[in-house]
mmCIF file of C-alpha atoms and ligand atoms in Angstrom:
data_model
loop_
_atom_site.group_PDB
_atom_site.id
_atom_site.type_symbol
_atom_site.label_atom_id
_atom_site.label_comp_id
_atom_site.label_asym_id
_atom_site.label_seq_id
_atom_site.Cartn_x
_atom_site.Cartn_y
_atom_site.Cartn_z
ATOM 1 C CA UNK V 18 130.597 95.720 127.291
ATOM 2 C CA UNK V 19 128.483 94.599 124.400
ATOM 3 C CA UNK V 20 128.858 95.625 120.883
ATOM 4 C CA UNK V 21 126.904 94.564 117.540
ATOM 5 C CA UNK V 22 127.122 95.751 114.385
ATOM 6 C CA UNK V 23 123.897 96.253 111.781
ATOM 7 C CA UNK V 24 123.919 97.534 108.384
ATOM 8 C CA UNK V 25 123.917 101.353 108.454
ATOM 9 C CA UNK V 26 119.580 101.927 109.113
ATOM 10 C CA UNK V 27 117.111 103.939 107.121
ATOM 11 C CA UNK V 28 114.356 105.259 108.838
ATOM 12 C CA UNK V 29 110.915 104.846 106.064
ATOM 13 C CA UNK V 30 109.000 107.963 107.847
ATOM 14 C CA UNK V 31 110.681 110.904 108.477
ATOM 15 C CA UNK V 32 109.851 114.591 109.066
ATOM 16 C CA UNK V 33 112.422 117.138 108.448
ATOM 17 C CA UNK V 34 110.685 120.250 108.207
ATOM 18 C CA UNK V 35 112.235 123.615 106.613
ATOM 19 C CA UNK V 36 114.763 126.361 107.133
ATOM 20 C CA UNK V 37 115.983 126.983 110.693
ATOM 21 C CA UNK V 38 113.986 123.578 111.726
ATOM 22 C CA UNK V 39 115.869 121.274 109.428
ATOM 23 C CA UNK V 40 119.015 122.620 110.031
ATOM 24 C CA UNK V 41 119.087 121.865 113.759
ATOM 25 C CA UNK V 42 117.484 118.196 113.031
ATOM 26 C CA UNK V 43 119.378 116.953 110.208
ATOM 27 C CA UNK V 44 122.384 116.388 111.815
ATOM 28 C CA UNK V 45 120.298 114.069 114.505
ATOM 29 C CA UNK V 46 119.017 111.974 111.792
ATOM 30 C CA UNK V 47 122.270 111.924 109.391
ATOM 31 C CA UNK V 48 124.366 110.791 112.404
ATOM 32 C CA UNK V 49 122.463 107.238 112.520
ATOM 33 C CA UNK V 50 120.404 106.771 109.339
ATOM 34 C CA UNK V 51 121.900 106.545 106.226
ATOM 35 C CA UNK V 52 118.365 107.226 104.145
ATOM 36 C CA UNK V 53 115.186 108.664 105.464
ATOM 37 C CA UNK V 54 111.878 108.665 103.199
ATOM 38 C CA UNK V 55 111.296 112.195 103.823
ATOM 39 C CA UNK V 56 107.187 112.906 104.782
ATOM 40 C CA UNK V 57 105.649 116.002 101.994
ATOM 41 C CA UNK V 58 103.487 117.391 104.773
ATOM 42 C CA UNK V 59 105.042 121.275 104.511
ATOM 43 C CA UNK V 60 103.285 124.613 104.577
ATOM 44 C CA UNK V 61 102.127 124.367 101.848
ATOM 45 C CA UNK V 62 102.947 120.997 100.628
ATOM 46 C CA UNK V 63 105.388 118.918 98.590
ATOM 47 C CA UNK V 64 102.952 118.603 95.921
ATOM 48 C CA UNK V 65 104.954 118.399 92.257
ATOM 49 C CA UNK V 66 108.097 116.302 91.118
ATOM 50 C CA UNK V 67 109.230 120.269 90.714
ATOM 51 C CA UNK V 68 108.479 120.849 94.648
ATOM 52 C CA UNK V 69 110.236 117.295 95.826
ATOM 53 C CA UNK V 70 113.445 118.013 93.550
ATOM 54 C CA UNK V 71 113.558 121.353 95.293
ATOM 55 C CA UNK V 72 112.530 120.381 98.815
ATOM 56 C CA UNK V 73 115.558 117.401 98.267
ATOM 57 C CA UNK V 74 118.288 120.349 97.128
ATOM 58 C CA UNK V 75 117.551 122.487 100.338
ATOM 59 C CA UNK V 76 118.201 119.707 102.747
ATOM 60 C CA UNK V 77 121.246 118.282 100.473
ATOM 61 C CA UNK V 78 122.375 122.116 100.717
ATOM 62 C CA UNK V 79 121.537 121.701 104.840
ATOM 63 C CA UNK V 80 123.677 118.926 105.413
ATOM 64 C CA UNK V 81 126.707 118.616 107.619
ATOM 65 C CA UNK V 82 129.830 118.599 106.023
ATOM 66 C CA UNK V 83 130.594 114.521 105.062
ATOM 67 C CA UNK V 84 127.572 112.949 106.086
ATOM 68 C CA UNK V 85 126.446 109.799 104.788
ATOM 69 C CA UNK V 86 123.218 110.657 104.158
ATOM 70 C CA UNK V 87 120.463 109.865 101.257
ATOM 71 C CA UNK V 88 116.918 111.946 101.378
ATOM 72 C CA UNK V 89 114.129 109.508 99.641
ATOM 73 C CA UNK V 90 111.748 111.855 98.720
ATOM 74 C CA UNK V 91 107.788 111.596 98.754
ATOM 75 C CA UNK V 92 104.863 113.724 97.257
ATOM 76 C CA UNK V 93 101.582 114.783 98.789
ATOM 77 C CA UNK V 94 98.430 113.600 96.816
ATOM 78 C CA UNK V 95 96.278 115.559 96.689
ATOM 79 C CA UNK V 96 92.598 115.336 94.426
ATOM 80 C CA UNK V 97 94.141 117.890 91.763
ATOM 81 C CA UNK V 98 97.627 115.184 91.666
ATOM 82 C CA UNK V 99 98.795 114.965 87.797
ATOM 83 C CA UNK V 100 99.431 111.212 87.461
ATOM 84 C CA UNK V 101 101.886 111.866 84.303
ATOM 85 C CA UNK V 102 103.687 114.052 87.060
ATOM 86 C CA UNK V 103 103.794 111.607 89.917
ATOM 87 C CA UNK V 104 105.029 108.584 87.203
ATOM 88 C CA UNK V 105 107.660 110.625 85.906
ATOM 89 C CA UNK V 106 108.665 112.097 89.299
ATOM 90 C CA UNK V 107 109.244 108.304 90.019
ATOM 91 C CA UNK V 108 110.740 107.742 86.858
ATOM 92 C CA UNK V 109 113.375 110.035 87.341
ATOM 93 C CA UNK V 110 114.485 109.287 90.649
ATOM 94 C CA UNK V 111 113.045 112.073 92.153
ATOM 95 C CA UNK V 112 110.835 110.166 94.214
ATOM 96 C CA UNK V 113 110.768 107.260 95.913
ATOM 97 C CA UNK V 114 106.705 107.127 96.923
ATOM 98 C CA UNK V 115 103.280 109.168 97.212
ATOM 99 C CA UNK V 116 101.984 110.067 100.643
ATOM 100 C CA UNK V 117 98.036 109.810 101.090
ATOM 101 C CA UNK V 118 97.067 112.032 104.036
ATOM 102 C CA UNK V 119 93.162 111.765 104.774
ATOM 103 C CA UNK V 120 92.225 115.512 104.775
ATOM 104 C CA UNK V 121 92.319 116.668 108.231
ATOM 105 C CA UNK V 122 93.790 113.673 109.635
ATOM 106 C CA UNK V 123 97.043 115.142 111.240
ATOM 107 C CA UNK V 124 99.490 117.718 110.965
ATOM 108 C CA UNK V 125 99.236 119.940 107.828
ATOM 109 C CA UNK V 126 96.689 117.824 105.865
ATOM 110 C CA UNK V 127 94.406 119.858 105.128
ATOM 111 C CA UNK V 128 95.064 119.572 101.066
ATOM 112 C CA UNK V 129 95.155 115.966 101.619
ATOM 113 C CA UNK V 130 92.428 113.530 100.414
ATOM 114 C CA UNK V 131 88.546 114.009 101.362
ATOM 115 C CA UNK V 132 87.575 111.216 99.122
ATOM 116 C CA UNK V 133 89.591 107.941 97.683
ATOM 117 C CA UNK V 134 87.641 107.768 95.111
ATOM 118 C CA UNK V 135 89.132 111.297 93.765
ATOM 119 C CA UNK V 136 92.377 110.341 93.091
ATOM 120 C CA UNK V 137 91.518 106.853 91.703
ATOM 121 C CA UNK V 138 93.403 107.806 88.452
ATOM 122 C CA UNK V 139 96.427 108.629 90.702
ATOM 123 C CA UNK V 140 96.575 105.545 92.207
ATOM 124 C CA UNK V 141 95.888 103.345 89.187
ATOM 125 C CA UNK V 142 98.900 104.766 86.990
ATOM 126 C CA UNK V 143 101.058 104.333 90.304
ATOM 127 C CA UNK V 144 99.678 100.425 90.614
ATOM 128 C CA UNK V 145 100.873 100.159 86.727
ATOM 129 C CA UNK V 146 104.105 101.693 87.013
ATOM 130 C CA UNK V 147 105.189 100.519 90.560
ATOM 131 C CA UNK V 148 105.256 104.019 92.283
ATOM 132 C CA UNK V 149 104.987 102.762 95.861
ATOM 133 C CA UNK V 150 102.092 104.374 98.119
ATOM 134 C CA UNK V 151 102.760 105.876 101.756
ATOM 135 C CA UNK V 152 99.603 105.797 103.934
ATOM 136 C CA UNK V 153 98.497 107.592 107.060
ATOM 137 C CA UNK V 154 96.004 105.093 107.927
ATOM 138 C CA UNK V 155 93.219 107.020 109.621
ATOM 139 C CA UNK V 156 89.709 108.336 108.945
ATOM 140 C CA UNK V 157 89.449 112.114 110.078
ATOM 141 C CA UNK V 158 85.409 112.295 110.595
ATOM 142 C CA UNK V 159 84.471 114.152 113.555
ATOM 143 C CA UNK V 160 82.093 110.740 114.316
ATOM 144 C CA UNK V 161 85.028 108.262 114.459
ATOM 145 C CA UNK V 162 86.358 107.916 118.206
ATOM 146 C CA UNK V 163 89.987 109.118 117.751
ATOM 147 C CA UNK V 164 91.225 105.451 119.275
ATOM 148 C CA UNK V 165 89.315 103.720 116.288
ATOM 149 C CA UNK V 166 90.377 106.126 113.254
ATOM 150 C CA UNK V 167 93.009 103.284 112.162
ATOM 151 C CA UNK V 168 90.743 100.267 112.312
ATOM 152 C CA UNK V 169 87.805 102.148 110.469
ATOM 153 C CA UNK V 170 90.090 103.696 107.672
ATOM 154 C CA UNK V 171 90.981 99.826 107.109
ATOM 155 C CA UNK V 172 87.685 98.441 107.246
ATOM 156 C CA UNK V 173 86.425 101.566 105.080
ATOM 157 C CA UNK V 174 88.932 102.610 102.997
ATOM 158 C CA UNK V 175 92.476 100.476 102.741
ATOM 159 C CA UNK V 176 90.782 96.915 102.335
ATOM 160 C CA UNK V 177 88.475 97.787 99.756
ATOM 161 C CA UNK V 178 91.859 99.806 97.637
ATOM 162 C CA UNK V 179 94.051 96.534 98.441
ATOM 163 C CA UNK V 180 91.215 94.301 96.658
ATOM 164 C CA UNK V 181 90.606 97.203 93.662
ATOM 165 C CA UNK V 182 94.463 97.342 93.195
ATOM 166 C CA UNK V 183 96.245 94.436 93.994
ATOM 167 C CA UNK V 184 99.351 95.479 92.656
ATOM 168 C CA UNK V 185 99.722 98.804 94.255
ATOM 169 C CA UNK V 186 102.901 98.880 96.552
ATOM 170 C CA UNK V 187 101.508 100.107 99.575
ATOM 171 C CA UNK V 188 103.295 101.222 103.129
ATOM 172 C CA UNK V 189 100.678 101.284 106.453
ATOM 173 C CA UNK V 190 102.456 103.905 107.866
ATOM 174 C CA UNK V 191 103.301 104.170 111.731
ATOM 175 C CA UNK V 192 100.534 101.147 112.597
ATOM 176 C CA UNK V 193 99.564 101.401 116.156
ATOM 177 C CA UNK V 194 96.670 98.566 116.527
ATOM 178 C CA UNK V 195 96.441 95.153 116.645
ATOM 179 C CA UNK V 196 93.987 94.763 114.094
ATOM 180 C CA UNK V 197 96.332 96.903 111.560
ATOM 181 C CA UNK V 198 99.337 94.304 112.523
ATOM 182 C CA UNK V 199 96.992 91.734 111.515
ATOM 183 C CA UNK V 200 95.475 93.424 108.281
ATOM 184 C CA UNK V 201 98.861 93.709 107.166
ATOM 185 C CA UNK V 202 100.268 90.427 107.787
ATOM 186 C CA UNK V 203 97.375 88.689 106.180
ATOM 187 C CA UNK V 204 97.185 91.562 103.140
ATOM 188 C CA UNK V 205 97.602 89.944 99.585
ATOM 189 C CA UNK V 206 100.924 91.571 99.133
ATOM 190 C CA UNK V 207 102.805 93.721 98.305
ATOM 191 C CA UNK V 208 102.030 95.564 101.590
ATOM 192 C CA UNK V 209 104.130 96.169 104.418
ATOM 193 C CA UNK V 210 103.728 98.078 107.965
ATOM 194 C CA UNK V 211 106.344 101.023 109.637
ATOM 195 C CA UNK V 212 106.284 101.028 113.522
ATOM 196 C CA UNK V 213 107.485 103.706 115.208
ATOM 197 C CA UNK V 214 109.792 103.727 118.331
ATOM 198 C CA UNK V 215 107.420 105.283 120.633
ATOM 199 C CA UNK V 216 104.841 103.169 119.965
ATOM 200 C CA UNK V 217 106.920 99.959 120.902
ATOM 201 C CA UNK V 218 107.674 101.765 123.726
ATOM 202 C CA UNK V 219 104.321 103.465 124.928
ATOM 203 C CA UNK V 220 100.452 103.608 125.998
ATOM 204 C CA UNK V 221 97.314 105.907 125.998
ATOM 205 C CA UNK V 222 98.481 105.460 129.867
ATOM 206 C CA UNK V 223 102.106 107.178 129.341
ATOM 207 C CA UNK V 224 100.363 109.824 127.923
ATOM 208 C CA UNK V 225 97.102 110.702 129.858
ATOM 209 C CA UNK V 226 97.228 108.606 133.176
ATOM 210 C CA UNK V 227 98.610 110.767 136.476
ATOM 211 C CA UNK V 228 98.498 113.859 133.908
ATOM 212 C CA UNK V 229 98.676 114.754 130.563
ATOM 213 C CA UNK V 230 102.140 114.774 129.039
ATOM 214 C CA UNK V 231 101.996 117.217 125.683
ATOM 215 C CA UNK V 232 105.420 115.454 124.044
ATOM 216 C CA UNK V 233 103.970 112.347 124.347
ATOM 217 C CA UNK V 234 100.672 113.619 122.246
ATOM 218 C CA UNK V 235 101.313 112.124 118.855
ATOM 219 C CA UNK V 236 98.913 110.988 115.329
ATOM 220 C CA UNK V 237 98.024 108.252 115.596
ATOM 221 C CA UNK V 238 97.540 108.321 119.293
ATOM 222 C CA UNK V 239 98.825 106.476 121.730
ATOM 223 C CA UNK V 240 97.037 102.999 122.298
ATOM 224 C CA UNK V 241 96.630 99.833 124.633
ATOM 225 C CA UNK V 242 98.859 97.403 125.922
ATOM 226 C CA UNK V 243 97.440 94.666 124.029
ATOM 227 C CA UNK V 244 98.320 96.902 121.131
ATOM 228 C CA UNK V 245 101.470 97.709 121.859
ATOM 229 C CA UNK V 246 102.311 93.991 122.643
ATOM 230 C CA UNK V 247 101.237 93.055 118.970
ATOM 231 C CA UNK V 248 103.644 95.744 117.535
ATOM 232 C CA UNK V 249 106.208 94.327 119.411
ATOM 233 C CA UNK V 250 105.887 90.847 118.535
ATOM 234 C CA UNK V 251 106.031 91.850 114.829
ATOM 235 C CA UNK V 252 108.929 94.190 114.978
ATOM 236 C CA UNK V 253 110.609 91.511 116.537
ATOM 237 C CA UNK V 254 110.248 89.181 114.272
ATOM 238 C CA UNK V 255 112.527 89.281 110.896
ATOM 239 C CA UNK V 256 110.056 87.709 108.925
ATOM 240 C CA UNK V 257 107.404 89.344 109.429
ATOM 241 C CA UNK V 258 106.273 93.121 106.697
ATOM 242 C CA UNK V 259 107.054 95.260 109.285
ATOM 243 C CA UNK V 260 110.323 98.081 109.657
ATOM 244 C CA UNK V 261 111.170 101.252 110.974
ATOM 245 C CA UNK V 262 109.899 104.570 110.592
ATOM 246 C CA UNK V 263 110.576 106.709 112.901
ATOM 247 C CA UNK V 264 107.677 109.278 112.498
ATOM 248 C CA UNK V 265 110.258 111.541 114.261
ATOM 249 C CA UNK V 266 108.176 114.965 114.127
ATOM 250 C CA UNK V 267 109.905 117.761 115.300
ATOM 251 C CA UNK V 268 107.792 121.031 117.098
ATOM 252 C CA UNK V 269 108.888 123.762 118.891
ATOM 253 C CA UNK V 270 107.860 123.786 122.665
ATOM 254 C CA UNK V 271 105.603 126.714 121.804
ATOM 255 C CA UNK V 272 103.764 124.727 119.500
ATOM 256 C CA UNK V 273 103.621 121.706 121.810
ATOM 257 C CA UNK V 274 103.227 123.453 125.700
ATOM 258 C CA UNK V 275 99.418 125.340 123.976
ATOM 259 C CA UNK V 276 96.153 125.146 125.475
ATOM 260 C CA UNK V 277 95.644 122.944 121.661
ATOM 261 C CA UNK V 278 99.031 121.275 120.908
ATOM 262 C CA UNK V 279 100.293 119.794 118.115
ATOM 263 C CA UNK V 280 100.983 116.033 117.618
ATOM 264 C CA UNK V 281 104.301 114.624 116.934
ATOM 265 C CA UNK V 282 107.167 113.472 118.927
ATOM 266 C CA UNK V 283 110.695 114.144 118.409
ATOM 267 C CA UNK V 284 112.881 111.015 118.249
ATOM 268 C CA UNK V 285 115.446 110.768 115.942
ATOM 269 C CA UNK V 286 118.152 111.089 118.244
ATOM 270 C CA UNK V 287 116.928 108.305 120.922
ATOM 271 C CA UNK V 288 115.308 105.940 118.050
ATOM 272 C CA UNK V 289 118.387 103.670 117.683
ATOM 273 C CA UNK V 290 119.729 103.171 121.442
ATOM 274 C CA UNK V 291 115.614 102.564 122.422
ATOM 275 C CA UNK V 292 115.260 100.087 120.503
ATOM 276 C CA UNK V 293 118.626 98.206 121.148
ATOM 277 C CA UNK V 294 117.252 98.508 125.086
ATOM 278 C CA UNK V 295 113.756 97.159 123.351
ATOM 279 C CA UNK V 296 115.156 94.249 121.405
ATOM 280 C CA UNK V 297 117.442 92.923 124.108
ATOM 281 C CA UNK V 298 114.784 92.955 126.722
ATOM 282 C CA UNK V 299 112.599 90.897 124.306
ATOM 283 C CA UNK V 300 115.407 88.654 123.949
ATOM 284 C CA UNK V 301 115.743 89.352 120.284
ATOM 285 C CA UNK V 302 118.647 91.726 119.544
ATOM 286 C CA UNK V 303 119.509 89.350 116.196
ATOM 287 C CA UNK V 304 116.185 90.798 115.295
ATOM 288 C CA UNK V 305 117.110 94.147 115.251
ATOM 289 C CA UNK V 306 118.858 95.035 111.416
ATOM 290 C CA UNK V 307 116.360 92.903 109.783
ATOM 291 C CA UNK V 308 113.517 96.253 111.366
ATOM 292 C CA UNK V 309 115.944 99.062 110.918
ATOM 293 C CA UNK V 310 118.058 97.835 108.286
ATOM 294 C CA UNK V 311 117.198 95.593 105.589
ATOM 295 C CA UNK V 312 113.268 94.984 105.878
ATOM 296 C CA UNK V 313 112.544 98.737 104.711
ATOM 297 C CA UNK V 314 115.279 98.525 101.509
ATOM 298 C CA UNK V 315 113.819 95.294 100.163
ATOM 299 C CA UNK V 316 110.035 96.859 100.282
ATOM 300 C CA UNK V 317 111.407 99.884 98.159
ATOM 301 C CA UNK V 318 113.394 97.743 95.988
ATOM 302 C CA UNK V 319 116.567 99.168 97.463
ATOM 303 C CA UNK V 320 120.354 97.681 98.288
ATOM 304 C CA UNK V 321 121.083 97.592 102.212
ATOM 305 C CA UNK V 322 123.388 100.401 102.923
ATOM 306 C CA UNK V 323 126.672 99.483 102.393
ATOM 307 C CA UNK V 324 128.423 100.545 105.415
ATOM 308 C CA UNK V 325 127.668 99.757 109.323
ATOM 309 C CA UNK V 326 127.453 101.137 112.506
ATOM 310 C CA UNK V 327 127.786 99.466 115.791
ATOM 311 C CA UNK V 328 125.588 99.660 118.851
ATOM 312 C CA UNK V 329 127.723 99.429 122.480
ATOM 313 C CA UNK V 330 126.291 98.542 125.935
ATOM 314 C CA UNK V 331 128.006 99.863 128.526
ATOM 315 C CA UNK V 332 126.289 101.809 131.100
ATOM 316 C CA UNK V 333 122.529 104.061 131.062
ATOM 317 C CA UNK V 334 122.939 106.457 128.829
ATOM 318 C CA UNK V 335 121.916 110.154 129.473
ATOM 319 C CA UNK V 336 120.846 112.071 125.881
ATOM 320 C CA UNK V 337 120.268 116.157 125.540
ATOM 321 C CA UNK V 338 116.545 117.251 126.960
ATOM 322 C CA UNK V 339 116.217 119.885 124.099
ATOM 323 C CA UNK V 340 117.715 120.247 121.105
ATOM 324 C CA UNK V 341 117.980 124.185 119.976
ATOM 325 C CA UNK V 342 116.987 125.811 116.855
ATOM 326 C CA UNK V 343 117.316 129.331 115.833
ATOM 327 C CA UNK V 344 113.609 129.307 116.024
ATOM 328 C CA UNK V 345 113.038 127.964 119.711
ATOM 329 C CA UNK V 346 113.597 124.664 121.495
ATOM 330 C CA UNK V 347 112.635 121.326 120.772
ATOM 331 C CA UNK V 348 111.760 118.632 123.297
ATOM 332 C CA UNK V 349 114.125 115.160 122.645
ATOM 333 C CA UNK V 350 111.927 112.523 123.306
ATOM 334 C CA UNK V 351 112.237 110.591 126.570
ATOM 335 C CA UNK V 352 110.271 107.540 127.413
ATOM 336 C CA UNK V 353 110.609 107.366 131.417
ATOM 337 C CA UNK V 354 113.593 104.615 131.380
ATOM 338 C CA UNK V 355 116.839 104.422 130.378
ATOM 339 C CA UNK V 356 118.988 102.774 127.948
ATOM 340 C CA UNK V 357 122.445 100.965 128.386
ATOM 341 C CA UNK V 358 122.893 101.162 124.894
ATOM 342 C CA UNK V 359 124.561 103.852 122.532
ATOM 343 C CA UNK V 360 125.832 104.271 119.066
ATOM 344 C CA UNK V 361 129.358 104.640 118.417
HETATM 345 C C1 NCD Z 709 103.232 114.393 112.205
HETATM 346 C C2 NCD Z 709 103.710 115.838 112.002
HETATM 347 O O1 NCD Z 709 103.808 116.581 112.974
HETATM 348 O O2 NCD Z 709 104.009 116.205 110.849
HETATM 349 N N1 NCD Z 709 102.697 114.278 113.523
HETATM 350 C C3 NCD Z 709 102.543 113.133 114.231
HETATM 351 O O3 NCD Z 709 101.991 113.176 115.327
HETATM 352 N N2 NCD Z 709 102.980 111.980 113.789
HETATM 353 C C4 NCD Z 709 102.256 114.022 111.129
HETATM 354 C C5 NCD Z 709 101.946 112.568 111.045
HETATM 355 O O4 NCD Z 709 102.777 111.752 110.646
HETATM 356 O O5 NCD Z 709 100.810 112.189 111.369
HETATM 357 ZN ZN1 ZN Z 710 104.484 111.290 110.198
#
């Protein structure tokens, strides 16, 4: 048997829903995380300092009993954002970052942003103060082939922000492209890149090739090998500006198993053994804490957690297909292989 030990992770993109939803996945994510930066995209949205303080006292109330837990909490922008609000959300400690969802992009972003230019006043005071910026990097026109929204909302939108706003603090979230591994590697800084599990783990193929598989349907799609190759090399590799978020994004089945189904896929419970499995079979386990551990907390300007876990390899592992909520099931991510490794 193998065993290592990391510094306790965070995972830097997080859904956790509301009500009956967040009940039945907090205890997934508390078990192995010990801070999540929690995504604003609810009906409706996490929109005010008021609404994050709130949304942050309904999961605290939701936790299990002793967990080791810390919610980081994020607001939506949206084009009628009060900058004094977001600064002194931040301020406070009520916030750790802003979220900028492209209207229509994904999941519940509707009130999101139609046009950068709209919330330049936002983003200005948050460059000045040092409120960090979340970003789903995609362009939402109906024009824009759905496999090029990332490289186009660079090209169009991020590249020209980075050189307006050099200071901004600014998170690519869940980068799926080569060209976005690239833009942020080469980025005047400070910039830095989440990867998600299933992405490391993943193609357009998994998901469409020999039929279509609905939990595998996620924003940003699924991509090429060549792709997925260049995430890999960069999670792997403790110096380069990339860490974990999980983009774990619970649905019921209902929501998922529909003639139009929604994008997300569930994986806070596999996250950590898949990429143990990931890491060794790149040869580069001592690579690990440095992408779930301590790359994330030095972005954000936070300590490492101070506690550990430990990671065993023993024999494949089987996890739960479905996790149960009062409101219906939800599919637990599975990628098609197994894992030796679990956490203890
Ligand atoms: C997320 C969700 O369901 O909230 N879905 C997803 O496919 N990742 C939204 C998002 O992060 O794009
Ligand atoms: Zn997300």
């Amino acid at each position: 048997m193998t065993r290592i030990e990391i510094p306790r992770p965070d995972d830097w993109h997080l859904h956790l829903r509301d009500g009956a939803v967040m009940r039945a996945v907090l205890p997934d994510t508390s078990r192995h995380f010990g801070r999540a930066l929690v995504m604003p995209n609810l009906d409706p949205p996490v929109v005010t300092g008021k609404d994050a303080a709130h949304y942050r006292d309904r999961i605290l109330a939701a936790l299990p009993d002793g967990a080791d837990f810390t919610p980081l909490m994020t607001l939506y922008l949206t084009e009628e954002t009060d900058p004094d609000d977001v600064v002194a959300a931040h301020a406070d400690g009520v916030i750790a970052a802003v979220k900028l969802y492209p209207a229509g992009a994904t999941t519940n972003s509707a009130r999101g942003v139609r046009d950068i230019n709209n919330v330049g006043h936002t983003l200005e005071a948050m460059a000045k103060s040092g409120v960090p910026l979340c970003i789903h990097g995609e362009v939402a026109d109906a024009h824009t082939d759905i496999f090029d929204r990332e490289k186009v909302f660079i090209d169009r939108i991020l590249r020209p922000l980075k050189d307006r706003l050099p200071e901004l603090r600014v998170t690519l979230e869940h980068v799926t492209t080569a060209e976005g591994v690239a833009f942020v590697e080469d980025a005047p800084g400070p910039i830095a890149g989440t990867i998600t599990a299933h992405h490391l783990m993943l193609t357009r193929n998994d998901l469409l090739a020999g039929g279509i598989r609905p939990h595998y349907y996620c924003l940003p799609i699924l991509k090429r090998e060549r792709d997925r190759r260049a995430l890999l090399a960069v999670a792997t590799d403790a110096s380069s500006r990339f860490f974990l978020g999980t983009d774990s994004a619970p649905h019921l089945d209902g929501g998922k198993l529909a003639p139009c189904g929604c994008a997300g896929c569930y994986t806070a419970p596999v996250a950590l053994p898949y990429l143990a499995q990931l890491f060794e079979t790149c040869g580069k386990l001592d690579a690990l804490a440095a992408f779930v551990s301590t790359k994330g907390a030095a972005h954000y300007g936070l300590p490492v957690n101070p506690t550990n876990v430990t990671l065993m390899r023993d024999q494949p592992v089987t996890f739960a297909a479905s996790l149960a909520t009062e409101d219906g099931p939800i599919t637990i991510f599975d990628p098609g292989f197994t894992t030796d490794w679990a956490v203890e």
